[in-house]
PDB file of C-alpha atoms in Angstrom:
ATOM      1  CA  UNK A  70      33.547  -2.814   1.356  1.00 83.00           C
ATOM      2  CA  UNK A  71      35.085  -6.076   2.265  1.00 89.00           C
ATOM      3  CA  UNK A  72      35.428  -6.412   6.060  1.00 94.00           C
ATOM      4  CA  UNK A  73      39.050  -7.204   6.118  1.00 93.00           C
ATOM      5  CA  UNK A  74      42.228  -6.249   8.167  1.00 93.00           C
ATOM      6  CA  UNK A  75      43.926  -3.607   5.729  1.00 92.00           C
ATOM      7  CA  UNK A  76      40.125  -1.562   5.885  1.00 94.00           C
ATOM      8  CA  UNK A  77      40.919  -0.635   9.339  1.00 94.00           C
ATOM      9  CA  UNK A  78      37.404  -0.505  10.170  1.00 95.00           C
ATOM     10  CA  UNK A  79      38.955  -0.877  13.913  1.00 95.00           C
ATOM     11  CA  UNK A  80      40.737   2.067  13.254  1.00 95.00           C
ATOM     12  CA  UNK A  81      37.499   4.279  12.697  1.00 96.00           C
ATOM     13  CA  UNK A  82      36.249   2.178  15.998  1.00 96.00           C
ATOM     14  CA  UNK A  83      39.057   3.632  17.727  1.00 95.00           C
ATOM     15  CA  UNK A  84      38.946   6.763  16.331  1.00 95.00           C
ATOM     16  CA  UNK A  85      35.460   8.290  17.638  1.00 95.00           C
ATOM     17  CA  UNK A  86      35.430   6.223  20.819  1.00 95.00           C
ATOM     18  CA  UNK A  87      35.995   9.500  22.511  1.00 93.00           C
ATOM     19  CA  UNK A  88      33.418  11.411  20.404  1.00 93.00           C
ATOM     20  CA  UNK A  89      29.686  10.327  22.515  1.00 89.00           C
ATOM     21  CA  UNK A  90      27.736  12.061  20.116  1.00 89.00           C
ATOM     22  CA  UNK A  91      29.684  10.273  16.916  1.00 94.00           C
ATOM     23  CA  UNK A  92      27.628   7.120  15.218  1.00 95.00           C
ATOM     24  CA  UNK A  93      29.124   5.147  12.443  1.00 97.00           C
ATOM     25  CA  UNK A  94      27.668   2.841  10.117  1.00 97.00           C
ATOM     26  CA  UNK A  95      29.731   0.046   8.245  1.00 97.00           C
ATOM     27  CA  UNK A  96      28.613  -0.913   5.445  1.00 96.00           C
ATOM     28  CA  UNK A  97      29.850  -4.595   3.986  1.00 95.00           C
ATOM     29  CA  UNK A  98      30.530  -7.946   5.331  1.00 96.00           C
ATOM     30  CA  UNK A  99      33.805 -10.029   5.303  1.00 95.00           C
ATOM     31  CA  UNK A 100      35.562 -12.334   7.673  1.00 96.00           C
ATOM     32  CA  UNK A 101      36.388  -9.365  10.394  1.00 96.00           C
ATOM     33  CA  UNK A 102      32.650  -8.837  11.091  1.00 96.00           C
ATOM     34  CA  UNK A 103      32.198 -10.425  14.386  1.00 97.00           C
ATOM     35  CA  UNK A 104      35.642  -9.482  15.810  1.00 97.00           C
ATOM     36  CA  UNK A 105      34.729  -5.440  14.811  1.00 97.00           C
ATOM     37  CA  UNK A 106      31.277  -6.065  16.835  1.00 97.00           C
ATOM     38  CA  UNK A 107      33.229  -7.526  19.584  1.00 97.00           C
ATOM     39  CA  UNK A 108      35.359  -4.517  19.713  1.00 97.00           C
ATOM     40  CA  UNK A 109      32.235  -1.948  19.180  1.00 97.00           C
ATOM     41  CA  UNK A 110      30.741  -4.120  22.067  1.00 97.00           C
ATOM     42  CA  UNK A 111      33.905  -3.989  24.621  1.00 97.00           C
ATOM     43  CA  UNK A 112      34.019  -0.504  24.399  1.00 96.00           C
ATOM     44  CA  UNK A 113      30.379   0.076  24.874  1.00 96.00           C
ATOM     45  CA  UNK A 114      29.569   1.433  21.427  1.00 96.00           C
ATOM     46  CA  UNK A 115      26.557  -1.135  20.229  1.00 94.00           C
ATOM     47  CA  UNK A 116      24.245   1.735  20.277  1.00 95.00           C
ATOM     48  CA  UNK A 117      26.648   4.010  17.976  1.00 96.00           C
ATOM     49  CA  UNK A 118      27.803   1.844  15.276  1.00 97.00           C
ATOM     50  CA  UNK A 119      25.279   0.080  12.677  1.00 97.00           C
ATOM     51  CA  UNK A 120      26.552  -2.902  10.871  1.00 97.00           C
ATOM     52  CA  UNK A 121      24.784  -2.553   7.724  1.00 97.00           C
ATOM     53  CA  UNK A 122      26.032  -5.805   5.626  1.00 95.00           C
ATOM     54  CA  UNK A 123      26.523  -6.470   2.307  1.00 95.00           C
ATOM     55  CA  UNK A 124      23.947  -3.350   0.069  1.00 95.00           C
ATOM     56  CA  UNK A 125      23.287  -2.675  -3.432  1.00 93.00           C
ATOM     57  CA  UNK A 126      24.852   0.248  -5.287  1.00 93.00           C
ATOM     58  CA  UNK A 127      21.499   2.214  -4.738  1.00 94.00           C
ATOM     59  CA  UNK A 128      21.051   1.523  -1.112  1.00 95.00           C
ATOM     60  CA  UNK A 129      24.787   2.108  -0.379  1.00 95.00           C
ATOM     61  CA  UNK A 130      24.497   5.342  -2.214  1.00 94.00           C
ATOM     62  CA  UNK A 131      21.267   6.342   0.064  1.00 95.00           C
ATOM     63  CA  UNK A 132      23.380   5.826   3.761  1.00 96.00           C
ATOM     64  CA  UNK A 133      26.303   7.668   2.364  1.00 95.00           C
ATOM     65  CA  UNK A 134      24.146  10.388   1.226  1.00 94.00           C
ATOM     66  CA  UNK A 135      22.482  10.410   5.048  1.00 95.00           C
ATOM     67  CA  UNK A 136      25.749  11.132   6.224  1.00 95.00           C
ATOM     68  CA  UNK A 137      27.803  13.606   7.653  1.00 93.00           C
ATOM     69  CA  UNK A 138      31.197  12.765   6.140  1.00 94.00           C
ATOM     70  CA  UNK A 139      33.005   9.228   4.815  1.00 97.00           C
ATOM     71  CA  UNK A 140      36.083   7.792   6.148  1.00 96.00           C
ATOM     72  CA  UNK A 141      38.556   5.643   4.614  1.00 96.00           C
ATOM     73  CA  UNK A 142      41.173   4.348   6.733  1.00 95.00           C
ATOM     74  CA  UNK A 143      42.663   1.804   4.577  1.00 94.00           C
ATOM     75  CA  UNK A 144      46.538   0.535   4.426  1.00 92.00           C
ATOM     76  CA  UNK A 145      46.204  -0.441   0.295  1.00 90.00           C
ATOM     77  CA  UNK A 146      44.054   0.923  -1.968  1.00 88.00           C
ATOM     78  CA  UNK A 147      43.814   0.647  -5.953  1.00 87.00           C
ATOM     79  CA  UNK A 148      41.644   3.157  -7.367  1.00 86.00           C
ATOM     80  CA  UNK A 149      39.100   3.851  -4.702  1.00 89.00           C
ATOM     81  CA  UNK A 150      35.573   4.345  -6.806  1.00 88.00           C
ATOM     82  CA  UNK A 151      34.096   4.912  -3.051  1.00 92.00           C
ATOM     83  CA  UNK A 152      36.286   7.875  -2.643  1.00 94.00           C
ATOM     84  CA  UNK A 153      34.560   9.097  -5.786  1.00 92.00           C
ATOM     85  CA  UNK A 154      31.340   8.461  -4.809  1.00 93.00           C
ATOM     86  CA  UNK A 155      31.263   9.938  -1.277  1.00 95.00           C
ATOM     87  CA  UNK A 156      32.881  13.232  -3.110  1.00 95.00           C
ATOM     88  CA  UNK A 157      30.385  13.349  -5.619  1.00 93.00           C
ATOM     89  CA  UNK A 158      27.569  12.943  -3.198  1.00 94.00           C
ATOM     90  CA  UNK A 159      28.968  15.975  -1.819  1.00 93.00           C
ATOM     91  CA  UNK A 160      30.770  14.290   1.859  1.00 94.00           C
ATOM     92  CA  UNK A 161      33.645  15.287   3.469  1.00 95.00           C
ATOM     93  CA  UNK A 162      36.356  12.784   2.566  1.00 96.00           C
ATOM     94  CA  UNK A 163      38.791  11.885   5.323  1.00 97.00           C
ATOM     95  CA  UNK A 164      41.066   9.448   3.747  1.00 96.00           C
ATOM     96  CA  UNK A 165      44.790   7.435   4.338  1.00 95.00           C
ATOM     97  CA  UNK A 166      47.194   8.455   1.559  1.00 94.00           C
ATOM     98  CA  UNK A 167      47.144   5.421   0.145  1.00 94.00           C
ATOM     99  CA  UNK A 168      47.529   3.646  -3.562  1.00 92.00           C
ATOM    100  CA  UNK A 169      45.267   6.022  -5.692  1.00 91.00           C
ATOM    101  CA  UNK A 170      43.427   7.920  -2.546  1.00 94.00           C
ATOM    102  CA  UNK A 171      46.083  10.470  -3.034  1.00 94.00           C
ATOM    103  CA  UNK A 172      45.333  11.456  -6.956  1.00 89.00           C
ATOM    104  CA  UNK A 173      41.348  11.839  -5.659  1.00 91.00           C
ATOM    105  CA  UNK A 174      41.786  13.732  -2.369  1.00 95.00           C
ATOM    106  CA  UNK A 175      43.690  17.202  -2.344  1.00 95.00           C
ATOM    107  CA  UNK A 176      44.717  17.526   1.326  1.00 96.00           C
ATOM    108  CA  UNK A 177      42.852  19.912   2.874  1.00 95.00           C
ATOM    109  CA  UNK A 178      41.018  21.176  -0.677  1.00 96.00           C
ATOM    110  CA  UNK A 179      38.308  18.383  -1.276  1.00 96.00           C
ATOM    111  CA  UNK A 180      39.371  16.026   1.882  1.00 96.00           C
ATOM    112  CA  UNK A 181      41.459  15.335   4.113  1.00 97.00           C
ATOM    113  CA  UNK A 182      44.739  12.684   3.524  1.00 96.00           C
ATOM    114  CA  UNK A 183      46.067  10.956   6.827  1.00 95.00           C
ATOM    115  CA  UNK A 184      49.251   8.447   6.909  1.00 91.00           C
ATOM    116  CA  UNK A 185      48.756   5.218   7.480  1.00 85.00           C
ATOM    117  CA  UNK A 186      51.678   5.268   9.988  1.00 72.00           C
ATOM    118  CA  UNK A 187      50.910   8.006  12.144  1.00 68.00           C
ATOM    119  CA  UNK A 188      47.604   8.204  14.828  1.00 75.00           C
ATOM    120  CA  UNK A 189      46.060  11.285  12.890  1.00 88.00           C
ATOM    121  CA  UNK A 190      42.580   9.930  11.944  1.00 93.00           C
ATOM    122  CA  UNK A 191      41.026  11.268  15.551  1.00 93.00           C
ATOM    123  CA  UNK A 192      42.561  14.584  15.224  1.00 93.00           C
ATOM    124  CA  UNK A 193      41.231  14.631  11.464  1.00 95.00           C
ATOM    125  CA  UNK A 194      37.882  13.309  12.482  1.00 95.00           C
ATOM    126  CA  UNK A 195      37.846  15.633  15.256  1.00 94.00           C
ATOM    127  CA  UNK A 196      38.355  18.755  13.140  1.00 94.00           C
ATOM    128  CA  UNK A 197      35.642  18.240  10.660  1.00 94.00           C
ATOM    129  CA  UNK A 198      33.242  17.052  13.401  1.00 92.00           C
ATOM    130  CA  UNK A 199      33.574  20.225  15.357  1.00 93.00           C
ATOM    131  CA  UNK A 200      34.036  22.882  12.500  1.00 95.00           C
ATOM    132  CA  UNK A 201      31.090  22.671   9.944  1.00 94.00           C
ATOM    133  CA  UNK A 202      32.570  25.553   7.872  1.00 96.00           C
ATOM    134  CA  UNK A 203      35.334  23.387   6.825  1.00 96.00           C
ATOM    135  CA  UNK A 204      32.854  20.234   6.073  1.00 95.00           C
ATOM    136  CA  UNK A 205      31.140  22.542   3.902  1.00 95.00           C
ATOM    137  CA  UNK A 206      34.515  23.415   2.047  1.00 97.00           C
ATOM    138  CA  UNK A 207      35.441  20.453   1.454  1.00 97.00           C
ATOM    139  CA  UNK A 208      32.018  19.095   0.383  1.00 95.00           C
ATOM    140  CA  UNK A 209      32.101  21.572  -2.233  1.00 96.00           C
ATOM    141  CA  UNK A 210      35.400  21.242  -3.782  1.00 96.00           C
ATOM    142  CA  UNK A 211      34.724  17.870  -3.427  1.00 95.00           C
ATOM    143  CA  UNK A 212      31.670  17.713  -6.128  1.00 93.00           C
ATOM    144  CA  UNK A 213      33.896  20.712  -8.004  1.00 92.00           C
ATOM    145  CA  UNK A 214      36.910  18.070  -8.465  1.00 91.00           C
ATOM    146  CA  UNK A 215      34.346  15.188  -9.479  1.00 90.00           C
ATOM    147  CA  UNK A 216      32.681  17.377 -12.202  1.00 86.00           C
ATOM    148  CA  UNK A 217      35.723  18.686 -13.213  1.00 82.00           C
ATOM    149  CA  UNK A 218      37.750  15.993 -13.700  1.00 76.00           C
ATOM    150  CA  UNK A 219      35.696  12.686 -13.489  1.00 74.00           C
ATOM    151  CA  UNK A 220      33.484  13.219 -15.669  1.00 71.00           C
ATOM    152  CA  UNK A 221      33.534  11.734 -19.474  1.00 70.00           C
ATOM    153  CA  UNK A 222      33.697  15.009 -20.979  1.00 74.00           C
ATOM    154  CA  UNK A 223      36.465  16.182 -18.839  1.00 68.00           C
ATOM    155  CA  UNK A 224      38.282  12.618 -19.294  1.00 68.00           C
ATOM    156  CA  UNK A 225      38.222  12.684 -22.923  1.00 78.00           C
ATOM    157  CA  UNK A 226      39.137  16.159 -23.052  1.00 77.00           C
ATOM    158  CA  UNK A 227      42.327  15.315 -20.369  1.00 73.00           C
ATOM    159  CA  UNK A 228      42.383  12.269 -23.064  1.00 77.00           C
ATOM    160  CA  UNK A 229      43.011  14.281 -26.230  1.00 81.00           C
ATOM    161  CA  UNK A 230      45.291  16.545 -24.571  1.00 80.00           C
ATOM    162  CA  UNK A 231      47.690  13.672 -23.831  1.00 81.00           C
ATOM    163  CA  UNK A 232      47.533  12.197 -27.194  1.00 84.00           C
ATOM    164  CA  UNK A 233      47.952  15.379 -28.789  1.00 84.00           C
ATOM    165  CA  UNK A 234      51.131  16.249 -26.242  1.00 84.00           C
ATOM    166  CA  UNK A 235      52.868  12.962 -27.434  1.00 85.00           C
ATOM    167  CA  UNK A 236      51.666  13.451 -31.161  1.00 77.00           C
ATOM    168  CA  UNK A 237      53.953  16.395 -31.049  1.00 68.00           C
ATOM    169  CA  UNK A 238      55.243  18.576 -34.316  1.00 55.00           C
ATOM    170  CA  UNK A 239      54.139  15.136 -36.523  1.00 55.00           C
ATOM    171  CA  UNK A 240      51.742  15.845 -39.352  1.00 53.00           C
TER     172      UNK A 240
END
């Protein structure tokens, strides 16, 4: 994505400072590059955190599907089609309840939601780090939900059924 305060790419900096084993990899470019490699570089984590730039859809796809889970710590979202992505690739999802994050990631069920407000990304990134049972979970409902629901099939069908509700008793 777009390198750019309300991504809180700092955030996720921040976040696994504390975890030595932890690597990250950004992928995307925007005008908070430098300062994010100044911060990855004043708290001595050049060797965990890859910079990845600007990718196509296929090579994007390929480093999300190398990792362990996705994170996305933003303060305003739309519709995030990453979200949808990383869940369909089968990742963990730790994401702020943001804009549309919320109607994507069931708490706990397919992901895990964080407030903006509050400091819980380490504790969230912490718990899926350390228990790979609940990665696994949450990997799995996570390809469930995109099958289920994001698919055309399931959209048209979700579709009709709306039409139909509002069509009511009318012949």
């Amino acid at each position: 994505g777009r390198l750019v305060p309300w991504k809180q790419i700092d955030g996720i900096i921040r976040a696994i400072e504390g975890f030595g084993n932890t690597g990250l990899v950004v992928i995307g470019d925007g005008p908070q590059r430098s300062t994010l490699k100044e911060l990855a570089q004043k708290l001595g984590m050049n060797e965990r955190i890859y910079f990845a730039g600007e990718q196509g859809k296929k090579e994007t796809l390929s480093i999300m599907a190398a990792s362990d889970l996705f994170v996305l710590n933003s303060t305003y979202e739309g519709f995030p089609h990453v979200v949808l992505e990383a869940m369909s690739l089968g990742l963990p999802v730790v994401a702020t309840a943001v804009g549309g994050t919320p109607e994507l990631v069931r708490n706990g069920y397919n992901g895990i939601l964080v407030e903006v407000r509050e400091n819980r990304l380490t504790t969230a990134l912490k718990q899926l780090l350390e228990d790979k049972t609940l990665r696994i979970s949450l990997a799995s409902n996570a390809r469930l939900t995109v099958k289920e629901f994001f698919n055309p099939g399931g959209m048209i069908k979700q579709t009709e059924s709306v039409l139909l509700s509002l069509k009511g008793d009318h012949h």
